C-alpha positions as a Markdown table, in Angstrom:
| # | Residue | x | y | z |
|---|---|---|---|---|
| 1 | Unk | 1.8 | 30.2 | -22.4 |
| 2 | Unk | 2.1 | 31.7 | -26.5 |
| 3 | Unk | -0.7 | 32.9 | -28.0 |
| 4 | Unk | -1.6 | 35.6 | -31.3 |
| 5 | Unk | -3.2 | 39.0 | -30.1 |
| 6 | Unk | -5.4 | 40.9 | -32.7 |
| 7 | Unk | -7.6 | 43.4 | -32.2 |
| 8 | Unk | -11.6 | 42.4 | -30.9 |
| 9 | Unk | -13.3 | 42.8 | -34.5 |
| 10 | Unk | -10.8 | 40.7 | -35.8 |
| 11 | Unk | -10.4 | 37.6 | -32.7 |
| 12 | Unk | -13.7 | 35.5 | -34.1 |
| 13 | Unk | -12.1 | 34.3 | -37.3 |
| 14 | Unk | -8.7 | 34.7 | -36.1 |
| 15 | Unk | -10.1 | 31.8 | -33.7 |
| 16 | Unk | -12.5 | 30.2 | -36.3 |
| 17 | Unk | -8.2 | 29.3 | -38.3 |
| 18 | Unk | -6.6 | 28.2 | -35.9 |
| 19 | Unk | -9.5 | 25.4 | -34.7 |
| 20 | Unk | -9.3 | 24.7 | -38.4 |
| 21 | Unk | -5.5 | 24.4 | -38.2 |
| 22 | Unk | -5.7 | 22.2 | -35.0 |
| 23 | Unk | -3.1 | 25.5 | -33.1 |
| 24 | Unk | -5.4 | 26.9 | -30.7 |
| 25 | Unk | -4.5 | 25.6 | -27.4 |
| 26 | Unk | -8.1 | 25.3 | -25.5 |
| 27 | Unk | -6.3 | 24.6 | -22.1 |
| 28 | Unk | -6.3 | 28.2 | -22.0 |
| 29 | Unk | -9.1 | 30.6 | -22.4 |
| 30 | Unk | -8.8 | 33.6 | -24.7 |
| 31 | Unk | -7.7 | 37.2 | -22.5 |
| 32 | Unk | -7.8 | 40.6 | -22.4 |
| 33 | Unk | -4.4 | 42.5 | -23.0 |
| 34 | Unk | -3.0 | 45.6 | -23.4 |
| 35 | Unk | -3.7 | 48.0 | -26.0 |
| 36 | Unk | -7.3 | 47.2 | -26.3 |
| 37 | Unk | -6.5 | 43.6 | -27.6 |
| 38 | Unk | -7.3 | 39.9 | -26.9 |
| 39 | Unk | -5.0 | 36.5 | -27.4 |
| 40 | Unk | -5.5 | 33.2 | -28.4 |
| 41 | Unk | -3.5 | 30.9 | -27.3 |
| 42 | Unk | -1.5 | 28.5 | -29.2 |
| 43 | Unk | -0.1 | 25.3 | -29.2 |
| 44 | Unk | 4.1 | 26.5 | -29.0 |
| 45 | Unk | 4.7 | 23.1 | -30.9 |
| 46 | Unk | 3.1 | 23.7 | -34.0 |
| 47 | Unk | 4.2 | 27.5 | -34.0 |
| 48 | Unk | 6.5 | 26.7 | -36.5 |
| 49 | Unk | 3.6 | 25.5 | -39.1 |
| 50 | Unk | 1.9 | 28.9 | -37.9 |
| 51 | Unk | 0.5 | 30.6 | -41.8 |
| 52 | Unk | -2.2 | 33.3 | -40.9 |
| 53 | Unk | -4.1 | 34.8 | -43.4 |
| 54 | Unk | -3.0 | 38.0 | -44.2 |
| 55 | Unk | -6.2 | 40.1 | -43.7 |
| 56 | Unk | -6.0 | 39.3 | -39.9 |
| 57 | Unk | -3.4 | 41.1 | -38.2 |
| 58 | Unk | -2.0 | 40.1 | -35.2 |
| 59 | Unk | 1.5 | 39.2 | -33.3 |
| 60 | Unk | 2.9 | 37.4 | -30.7 |
| 61 | Unk | 2.4 | 37.7 | -27.5 |
| 62 | Unk | 3.3 | 36.0 | -23.9 |
| 63 | Unk | 1.2 | 35.0 | -21.4 |
| 64 | Unk | 2.1 | 35.4 | -18.1 |
| 65 | Unk | -0.5 | 33.3 | -16.6 |
| 66 | Unk | -3.1 | 31.8 | -18.7 |
| 67 | Unk | -6.3 | 30.8 | -17.2 |
| 68 | Unk | -7.6 | 27.9 | -18.1 |
| 69 | Unk | -10.3 | 27.0 | -19.8 |
| 70 | Unk | -14.0 | 25.7 | -18.6 |
| 71 | Unk | -13.4 | 22.8 | -20.8 |
| 72 | Unk | -9.8 | 21.7 | -18.8 |
| 73 | Unk | -10.9 | 22.8 | -15.4 |
| 74 | Unk | -13.2 | 19.7 | -15.9 |
| 75 | Unk | -11.1 | 17.6 | -17.8 |
| 76 | Unk | -9.9 | 14.5 | -15.3 |
| 77 | Unk | -6.5 | 13.1 | -15.7 |
| 78 | Unk | -6.5 | 10.5 | -18.6 |
| 79 | Unk | -8.7 | 13.1 | -20.6 |
| 80 | Unk | -6.3 | 16.1 | -20.5 |
| 81 | Unk | -3.3 | 13.2 | -21.1 |
| 82 | Unk | -5.3 | 12.7 | -24.4 |
| 83 | Unk | -5.5 | 16.0 | -25.8 |
| 84 | Unk | -1.8 | 16.8 | -24.6 |
| 85 | Unk | -1.0 | 13.5 | -27.2 |
| 86 | Unk | -3.1 | 14.8 | -30.0 |
| 87 | Unk | -1.9 | 17.9 | -30.1 |
| 88 | Unk | 1.9 | 16.6 | -30.4 |
| 89 | Unk | 1.3 | 14.2 | -33.0 |
| 90 | Unk | -1.0 | 16.4 | -35.1 |
| 91 | Unk | -2.0 | 15.0 | -38.3 |
| 92 | Unk | -0.4 | 12.0 | -37.0 |
| 93 | Unk | -3.6 | 11.6 | -34.8 |
| 94 | Unk | -5.4 | 8.1 | -34.9 |
| 95 | Unk | -8.2 | 6.4 | -33.5 |
| 96 | Unk | -5.2 | 3.6 | -32.9 |
| 97 | Unk | -2.8 | 5.5 | -31.0 |
| 98 | Unk | -6.0 | 6.7 | -28.8 |
| 99 | Unk | -6.2 | 3.2 | -27.3 |
| 100 | Unk | -2.6 | 2.6 | -27.1 |
| 101 | Unk | -2.8 | 6.0 | -24.2 |
| 102 | Unk | -2.8 | 4.6 | -20.2 |
| 103 | Unk | -6.7 | 4.8 | -18.9 |
| 104 | Unk | -4.9 | 3.9 | -15.6 |
| 105 | Unk | -2.1 | 4.2 | -14.1 |
| 106 | Unk | -0.4 | 4.9 | -9.9 |
| 107 | Unk | 1.3 | 7.1 | -8.1 |
| 108 | Unk | 3.7 | 7.4 | -5.8 |
| 109 | Unk | 4.3 | 11.0 | -5.0 |
| 110 | Unk | 5.9 | 12.6 | -7.7 |
| 111 | Unk | 6.5 | 9.8 | -9.7 |
| 112 | Unk | 3.5 | 7.9 | -12.0 |
| 113 | Unk | 4.2 | 3.7 | -12.9 |
| 114 | Unk | 2.5 | 3.1 | -16.5 |
| 115 | Unk | 0.7 | 0.0 | -17.2 |
| 116 | Unk | 3.1 | -2.4 | -19.3 |
| 117 | Unk | 0.0 | -1.6 | -22.7 |
| 118 | Unk | 0.8 | 0.7 | -23.4 |
| 119 | Unk | 2.2 | 3.4 | -26.2 |
| 120 | Unk | 3.8 | 0.2 | -27.8 |
| 121 | Unk | 2.8 | 1.5 | -31.6 |
| 122 | Unk | 5.7 | 2.4 | -33.7 |
| 123 | Unk | 4.9 | 6.2 | -34.2 |
| 124 | Unk | 5.4 | 6.7 | -30.2 |
| 125 | Unk | 8.9 | 6.0 | -30.5 |
| 126 | Unk | 9.6 | 8.6 | -33.1 |
| 127 | Unk | 8.7 | 11.4 | -30.1 |
| 128 | Unk | 11.6 | 10.0 | -28.3 |
| 129 | Unk | 12.1 | 12.3 | -24.7 |
| 130 | Unk | 9.0 | 14.4 | -25.5 |
| 131 | Unk | 6.6 | 11.7 | -25.4 |
| 132 | Unk | 7.5 | 11.5 | -21.6 |
| 133 | Unk | 7.9 | 15.2 | -21.1 |
| 134 | Unk | 4.2 | 15.9 | -22.1 |
| 135 | Unk | 2.6 | 12.7 | -20.2 |
| 136 | Unk | 5.0 | 13.8 | -17.4 |
| 137 | Unk | 3.3 | 16.8 | -17.1 |
| 138 | Unk | -0.1 | 16.3 | -18.6 |
| 139 | Unk | -0.4 | 13.9 | -14.7 |
| 140 | Unk | 1.4 | 16.2 | -12.9 |
| 141 | Unk | 4.5 | 13.8 | -12.9 |
| 142 | Unk | 7.8 | 14.3 | -12.3 |
| 143 | Unk | 9.1 | 11.2 | -13.4 |
| 144 | Unk | 7.4 | 8.4 | -15.1 |
| 145 | Unk | 8.1 | 4.0 | -15.8 |
| 146 | Unk | 6.6 | 1.7 | -16.9 |
| 147 | Unk | 6.2 | -1.1 | -15.9 |
| 148 | Unk | 6.3 | -5.3 | -17.1 |
| 149 | Unk | 5.1 | -8.8 | -16.2 |
| 150 | Unk | 7.1 | -9.9 | -12.6 |
| 151 | Unk | 10.0 | -11.4 | -13.6 |
| 152 | Unk | 9.7 | -15.8 | -12.8 |
| 153 | Unk | 13.1 | -15.5 | -11.0 |
| 154 | Unk | 11.1 | -16.7 | -7.5 |
| 155 | Unk | 11.4 | -13.3 | -5.8 |
| 156 | Unk | 8.5 | -11.8 | -8.0 |
| 157 | Unk | 11.4 | -8.7 | -8.9 |
| 158 | Unk | 9.4 | -6.1 | -11.4 |
| 159 | Unk | 10.4 | -5.8 | -14.7 |
| 160 | Unk | 10.4 | -1.7 | -14.7 |
| 161 | Unk | 11.8 | 0.1 | -17.3 |
| 162 | Unk | 12.0 | 4.3 | -15.9 |
| 163 | Unk | 11.4 | 6.2 | -18.6 |
| 164 | Unk | 11.9 | 10.1 | -17.1 |
| 165 | Unk | 13.9 | 10.5 | -14.0 |
| 166 | Unk | 17.2 | 9.8 | -12.7 |
| 167 | Unk | 16.3 | 6.6 | -9.4 |
| 168 | Unk | 12.7 | 4.7 | -8.8 |
| 169 | Unk | 13.2 | 5.5 | -4.9 |
| 170 | Unk | 9.4 | 6.7 | -4.0 |
| 171 | Unk | 7.6 | 6.5 | -1.0 |
| 172 | Unk | 3.6 | 5.3 | -0.5 |
| 173 | Unk | 1.1 | 6.0 | 2.7 |
| 174 | Unk | -0.7 | 3.2 | 3.6 |
| 175 | Unk | -2.8 | 3.5 | 7.3 |
| 176 | Unk | -0.4 | 5.9 | 8.6 |
| 177 | Unk | 3.1 | 3.6 | 7.9 |
| 178 | Unk | 5.5 | 4.7 | 5.4 |
| 179 | Unk | 7.0 | 2.9 | 2.8 |
| 180 | Unk | 9.9 | 3.5 | 0.8 |
| 181 | Unk | 10.8 | 1.3 | -1.7 |
| 182 | Unk | 12.7 | 1.2 | -5.9 |
| 183 | Unk | 9.4 | 1.0 | -8.1 |
| 184 | Unk | 12.5 | -0.6 | -10.8 |
| 185 | Unk | 13.4 | -3.0 | -8.4 |
| 186 | Unk | 10.8 | -4.1 | -5.6 |
| 187 | Unk | 7.5 | -5.1 | -6.5 |
| 188 | Unk | 4.4 | -2.5 | -4.5 |
| 189 | Unk | 0.7 | -3.9 | -4.2 |
| 190 | Unk | -2.1 | -1.9 | -2.9 |
| 191 | Unk | -4.7 | -4.6 | -3.9 |
| 192 | Unk | -3.3 | -6.2 | -0.5 |
| 193 | Unk | -4.6 | -2.4 | 1.6 |
| 194 | Unk | -7.6 | -4.7 | 3.2 |
| 195 | Unk | -5.5 | -7.5 | 4.5 |
| 196 | Unk | -3.2 | -4.9 | 5.7 |
| 197 | Unk | -5.4 | -3.1 | 7.7 |
| 198 | Unk | -7.1 | -5.8 | 8.7 |
| 199 | Unk | -3.2 | -7.3 | 10.3 |
| 200 | Unk | -2.9 | -3.8 | 11.6 |
| 201 | Unk | -6.8 | -4.2 | 13.8 |
| 202 | Unk | -5.0 | -7.9 | 15.0 |
| 203 | Unk | -4.7 | -8.5 | 18.3 |
| 204 | Unk | -0.7 | -8.9 | 19.1 |
| 205 | Unk | 0.1 | -7.3 | 21.8 |
| 206 | Unk | 3.4 | -8.7 | 23.5 |
| 207 | Unk | 3.5 | -11.6 | 20.8 |
| 208 | Unk | 6.6 | -12.5 | 19.0 |
| 209 | Unk | 5.7 | -12.8 | 15.5 |
| 210 | Unk | 7.9 | -14.6 | 12.6 |
| 211 | Unk | 7.0 | -13.8 | 9.0 |
| 212 | Unk | 8.4 | -15.3 | 6.4 |
| 213 | Unk | 7.9 | -13.2 | 3.2 |
| 214 | Unk | 8.2 | -10.0 | 4.5 |
| 215 | Unk | 9.2 | -8.2 | 0.9 |
| 216 | Unk | 9.3 | -4.3 | 1.9 |
| 217 | Unk | 7.3 | -5.9 | 5.5 |
| 218 | Unk | 4.0 | -4.7 | 3.9 |
| 219 | Unk | 2.8 | -7.5 | 6.9 |
| 220 | Unk | 5.5 | -7.0 | 9.8 |
| 221 | Unk | 5.2 | -2.8 | 9.5 |
| 222 | Unk | 1.9 | -3.3 | 10.6 |
| 223 | Unk | 2.7 | -5.9 | 12.7 |
| 224 | Unk | 4.7 | -3.7 | 14.6 |
| 225 | Unk | 3.3 | -0.4 | 14.1 |
| 226 | Unk | -0.4 | -0.9 | 14.9 |
| 227 | Unk | -0.7 | -4.8 | 16.4 |
| 228 | Unk | 1.9 | -4.0 | 18.8 |
| 229 | Unk | 3.5 | -6.6 | 18.5 |
| 230 | Unk | 6.3 | -7.2 | 20.3 |
| 231 | Unk | 9.0 | -8.0 | 18.3 |
| 232 | Unk | 8.9 | -9.5 | 14.6 |
| 233 | Unk | 11.6 | -11.5 | 12.6 |
| 234 | Unk | 11.8 | -11.2 | 9.2 |
| 235 | Unk | 12.4 | -13.4 | 6.2 |
| 236 | Unk | 13.9 | -12.1 | 2.7 |
| 237 | Unk | 16.0 | -13.7 | -0.2 |
| 238 | Unk | 15.4 | -10.2 | -2.0 |
| 239 | Unk | 18.6 | -7.6 | -1.7 |
| 240 | Unk | 17.1 | -4.6 | -3.0 |
| 241 | Unk | 13.9 | -6.1 | -1.0 |
| 242 | Unk | 15.8 | -6.6 | 1.9 |
| 243 | Unk | 17.9 | -2.9 | 2.2 |
| 244 | Unk | 13.8 | -0.7 | 1.8 |
| 245 | Unk | 12.9 | -2.7 | 4.4 |
| 246 | Unk | 15.7 | -1.5 | 6.8 |
| 247 | Unk | 15.0 | 1.7 | 5.5 |
| 248 | Unk | 10.9 | 1.1 | 6.7 |
| 249 | Unk | 12.3 | 0.3 | 9.7 |
| 250 | Unk | 14.0 | 2.9 | 10.4 |
| 251 | Unk | 11.3 | 5.3 | 8.9 |
| 252 | Unk | 8.5 | 3.6 | 11.4 |
| 253 | Unk | 10.6 | 4.1 | 14.1 |
| 254 | Unk | 10.4 | 0.0 | 15.1 |
| 255 | Unk | 14.1 | -0.9 | 13.4 |
| 256 | Unk | 15.0 | -2.1 | 17.5 |
| 257 | Unk | 11.3 | -4.5 | 17.2 |
| 258 | Unk | 12.9 | -6.4 | 14.1 |
| 259 | Unk | 15.5 | -8.7 | 13.4 |
| 260 | Unk | 16.3 | -9.2 | 9.1 |
| 261 | Unk | 17.0 | -13.2 | 8.3 |
| 262 | Unk | 17.9 | -11.7 | 5.1 |
| 263 | Unk | 18.0 | -15.6 | 3.1 |
| 264 | Unk | 16.4 | -18.8 | 1.7 |
| 265 | Unk | 13.3 | -19.2 | 4.1 |
| 266 | Unk | 13.3 | -22.4 | 3.7 |
| 267 | Unk | 16.6 | -22.6 | 5.3 |
| 268 | Unk | 15.8 | -20.4 | 8.4 |
| 269 | Unk | 17.1 | -21.9 | 12.0 |
| 270 | Unk | 14.6 | -20.3 | 13.9 |
| 271 | Unk | 12.7 | -22.4 | 16.3 |
| 272 | Unk | 10.5 | -22.3 | 19.1 |
| 273 | Unk | 10.0 | -18.1 | 19.0 |
| 274 | Unk | 6.7 | -17.5 | 17.7 |
| 275 | Unk | 3.3 | -17.1 | 18.7 |
| 276 | Unk | 2.0 | -15.6 | 15.2 |
| 277 | Unk | 3.1 | -16.8 | 11.9 |
| 278 | Unk | 2.9 | -15.0 | 8.5 |
| 279 | Unk | 3.0 | -17.4 | 5.7 |
| 280 | Unk | 2.0 | -13.7 | 2.7 |
| 281 | Unk | 3.2 | -15.4 | -0.6 |
| 282 | Unk | 1.0 | -16.4 | -3.1 |
| 283 | Unk | 0.0 | -18.3 | -5.8 |
| 284 | Unk | 1.4 | -20.4 | -2.8 |
| 285 | Unk | 2.9 | -20.5 | 0.4 |
| 286 | Unk | 2.9 | -24.2 | 0.9 |
| 287 | Unk | 6.9 | -24.7 | 0.9 |
| 288 | Unk | 7.0 | -22.4 | 4.1 |
| 289 | Unk | 4.4 | -25.1 | 5.9 |
| 290 | Unk | 7.0 | -26.6 | 7.6 |
| 291 | Unk | 8.9 | -23.9 | 8.5 |
| 292 | Unk | 6.2 | -22.4 | 9.4 |
| 293 | Unk | 5.4 | -25.3 | 12.5 |
| 294 | Unk | 9.2 | -25.7 | 12.8 |
| 295 | Unk | 9.6 | -21.5 | 14.5 |
| 296 | Unk | 6.1 | -22.0 | 17.0 |
| 297 | Unk | 6.1 | -22.0 | 20.2 |
| 298 | Unk | 5.8 | -25.8 | 20.5 |
| 299 | Unk | 4.6 | -25.1 | 24.4 |
| 300 | Unk | 1.8 | -23.0 | 23.6 |
| 301 | Unk | 1.8 | -23.3 | 19.8 |
| 302 | Unk | 0.0 | -19.5 | 18.3 |
| 303 | Unk | -2.1 | -18.3 | 14.5 |
| 304 | Unk | -0.5 | -19.0 | 11.2 |
| 305 | Unk | -1.6 | -16.7 | 8.6 |
| 306 | Unk | -1.4 | -18.8 | 5.7 |
| 307 | Unk | -1.8 | -17.2 | 1.6 |
| 308 | Unk | -3.0 | -19.1 | -0.9 |
| 309 | Unk | -5.1 | -18.5 | -4.5 |
| 310 | Unk | -7.6 | -21.1 | -4.7 |
| 311 | Unk | -9.7 | -21.8 | -7.8 |
| 312 | Unk | -13.2 | -21.2 | -7.5 |
| 313 | Unk | -15.3 | -23.4 | -9.8 |
| 314 | Unk | -18.2 | -20.5 | -11.9 |
| 315 | Unk | -21.3 | -22.8 | -9.7 |
| 316 | Unk | -23.9 | -21.8 | -7.3 |
| 317 | Unk | -22.6 | -21.8 | -3.9 |
| 318 | Unk | -24.9 | -23.1 | -1.7 |
| 319 | Unk | -25.6 | -20.4 | 2.0 |
| 320 | Unk | -22.7 | -19.6 | 4.0 |
| 321 | Unk | -21.7 | -22.7 | 6.2 |
| 322 | Unk | -21.6 | -21.4 | 9.8 |
| 323 | Unk | -17.7 | -23.2 | 9.9 |
| 324 | Unk | -16.7 | -20.2 | 8.6 |
| 325 | Unk | -17.1 | -16.8 | 8.6 |
| 326 | Unk | -15.6 | -14.1 | 6.6 |
| 327 | Unk | -14.7 | -10.2 | 5.8 |
| 328 | Unk | -14.5 | -8.9 | 2.5 |
| 329 | Unk | -13.2 | -5.8 | 1.4 |
| 330 | Unk | -14.4 | -3.2 | -1.9 |
| 331 | Unk | -14.3 | -4.0 | -4.9 |
| 332 | Unk | -10.8 | -3.0 | -7.0 |
| 333 | Unk | -10.8 | -0.8 | -9.8 |
| 334 | Unk | -9.0 | 2.1 | -11.5 |
| 335 | Unk | -11.5 | 5.8 | -10.1 |
| 336 | Unk | -12.7 | 8.0 | -12.6 |
| 337 | Unk | -9.6 | 10.1 | -12.4 |
| 338 | Unk | -7.9 | 7.1 | -14.2 |
| 339 | Unk | -5.4 | 6.6 | -11.5 |
| 340 | Unk | -5.5 | 3.2 | -10.1 |
| 341 | Unk | -5.8 | 2.8 | -5.5 |
| 342 | Unk | -6.8 | -0.8 | -5.6 |
| 343 | Unk | -6.0 | -2.7 | -8.6 |
| 344 | Unk | -6.1 | -6.6 | -9.3 |
| 345 | Unk | -3.5 | -8.0 | -11.3 |
| 346 | Unk | -4.7 | -9.5 | -14.2 |
| 347 | Unk | -7.4 | -7.7 | -14.1 |
| 348 | Unk | -10.0 | -9.8 | -12.7 |
| 349 | Unk | -13.8 | -8.3 | -12.1 |
| 350 | Unk | -15.4 | -11.5 | -10.4 |
| 351 | Unk | -17.4 | -10.2 | -7.6 |
| 352 | Unk | -16.6 | -11.8 | -4.4 |
| 353 | Unk | -19.8 | -12.6 | -2.3 |
| 354 | Unk | -20.5 | -12.6 | 1.4 |
| 355 | Unk | -20.3 | -16.3 | 1.3 |
| 356 | Unk | -17.7 | -19.1 | 1.7 |
| 357 | Unk | -16.8 | -21.6 | -1.5 |
| 358 | Unk | -17.1 | -25.1 | -0.9 |
| 359 | Unk | -14.1 | -25.0 | -3.0 |
| 360 | Unk | -12.7 | -22.5 | -0.1 |
| 361 | Unk | -13.4 | -24.2 | 2.8 |
| 362 | Unk | -11.9 | -27.7 | 1.7 |
| 363 | Unk | -8.6 | -25.6 | 0.9 |
| 364 | Unk | -9.2 | -24.5 | 4.5 |
| 365 | Unk | -10.0 | -27.9 | 5.7 |
| 366 | Unk | -7.0 | -29.7 | 4.0 |
| 367 | Unk | -4.9 | -27.2 | 5.1 |
| 368 | Unk | -5.7 | -27.9 | 8.7 |
| 369 | Unk | -5.5 | -31.1 | 8.2 |
| 370 | Unk | -2.1 | -31.1 | 7.0 |
| 371 | Unk | -0.8 | -28.3 | 9.0 |
| 372 | Unk | -1.5 | -30.7 | 11.6 |
| 373 | Unk | 0.4 | -33.6 | 10.8 |
| 374 | Unk | 2.8 | -31.3 | 9.7 |
| 375 | Unk | 3.3 | -30.6 | 13.8 |
| 376 | Unk | 2.9 | -34.5 | 14.8 |
| 377 | Unk | 5.0 | -35.6 | 13.0 |
| 378 | Unk | 7.5 | -32.4 | 14.2 |
| 379 | Unk | 6.7 | -33.0 | 18.4 |
| 380 | Unk | 5.9 | -36.3 | 18.5 |
| 381 | Unk | 2.5 | -35.6 | 20.2 |
| 382 | Unk | -1.1 | -34.8 | 18.9 |
| 383 | Unk | -2.0 | -31.5 | 18.1 |
| 384 | Unk | -5.1 | -29.6 | 16.9 |
| 385 | Unk | -5.9 | -27.4 | 14.6 |
| 386 | Unk | -8.6 | -24.8 | 14.5 |
| 387 | Unk | -9.7 | -22.9 | 11.6 |
| 388 | Unk | -10.6 | -19.0 | 12.9 |
| 389 | Unk | -10.8 | -17.2 | 9.9 |
| 390 | Unk | -10.9 | -17.1 | 6.0 |
| 391 | Unk | -10.6 | -13.6 | 4.0 |
| 392 | Unk | -10.7 | -13.3 | 0.4 |
| 393 | Unk | -8.1 | -10.3 | -0.4 |
| 394 | Unk | -9.0 | -10.2 | -3.5 |
| 395 | Unk | -9.3 | -11.2 | -7.3 |
| 396 | Unk | -6.2 | -12.6 | -9.5 |
| 397 | Unk | -8.0 | -13.6 | -12.5 |
| 398 | Unk | -12.2 | -14.6 | -13.0 |
| 399 | Unk | -12.5 | -17.9 | -10.8 |
| 400 | Unk | -9.2 | -17.5 | -9.0 |
| 401 | Unk | -8.8 | -15.6 | -5.6 |
| 402 | Unk | -6.4 | -14.3 | -3.3 |
| 403 | Unk | -7.0 | -15.9 | 0.6 |
| 404 | Unk | -6.3 | -15.5 | 3.8 |
| 405 | Unk | -6.5 | -19.1 | 6.4 |
| 406 | Unk | -6.2 | -18.2 | 10.1 |
| 407 | Unk | -5.6 | -20.8 | 11.8 |
| 408 | Unk | -4.4 | -21.4 | 15.3 |
| 409 | Unk | -2.7 | -24.5 | 16.0 |
| 410 | Unk | -2.3 | -25.8 | 19.7 |
| 411 | Unk | -0.7 | -28.5 | 21.7 |
| 412 | Unk | -3.1 | -31.1 | 23.2 |
| 413 | Unk | -2.5 | -31.3 | 27.1 |
| 414 | Unk | -1.7 | -34.9 | 27.6 |
């Protein structure tokens, strides 16, 4: 770190001058250096602007092991980032630019994924690579990327730009399961962690699972690794996700217990194989319901896990009914350090009440009736469907909730 060394009696005057000119590097303490002098750290990018009064004798030195200041030790990463950018911009800094600095982000190993609404003002573009190097340094990252809106291509492909680094492959660990994926090619939703934990605790020993929308293995892997499913059929039509899924199965040592079906799950030729079917597609998995009914074992049936976004009217709901029971995960949001662990997709902050909303119950009952009709039509004999559980995963927007219905489907004996 560059610093100006001067005699102790001149240190206070030099400090005041550097602070006035916004040249003092507040990340580090003043330090004693050989010769009975004191060194004041300065901002390296602004050395060319240095103009010192002649009555303050000093010389430029390099501090090899700078000691962080108390203020720097107390700073959150978000504060540190803002201060680093203020130093980089100097007199060009403004409150408008301050509002354009991210307050939250996702971290995947040495890669930080920024939100789409940051660094959009014109002055940032003039900084070029120096901007991304500064951001990465402040956040302790080697690579940076910025996400955009999910592309409307039917595959939920991300629109992510790599800002710093050579590639977007990262590794993420949830509940002891390793996931690797390319953030520029594949979606990863930390907000689904509560459902992945729940899936991992289900009693699936000896069962065959069909995951109709496997992605990179969000739910396929918990079923295989923790829930002890005997075998899984993982369906996925996004080639980039299939590549990541293959790697993830191998990373977790379960590649011999899973067959990947690369293509449109609506064209899946499997029949009469599944004890359990996962339909993890939102906003609706309805197009997969006929397929789910076909792959269930026709002699014994099984359980469907049906994901859906349900809109809830903002009106008081009656007390919880005995028909359905729900379990709630923790509220999602950004921690004090700015890193988002379980973000909502669109900033929904509505608190989930510990009760089943009327709209949720109506949706669950309607879905159960629809599935029962599909099974009767398919097999030509009566079936029963029983609502086991409704799980509220997260809110996507005000009054819109991602729900999962656990629906037991069994053929009725003659």
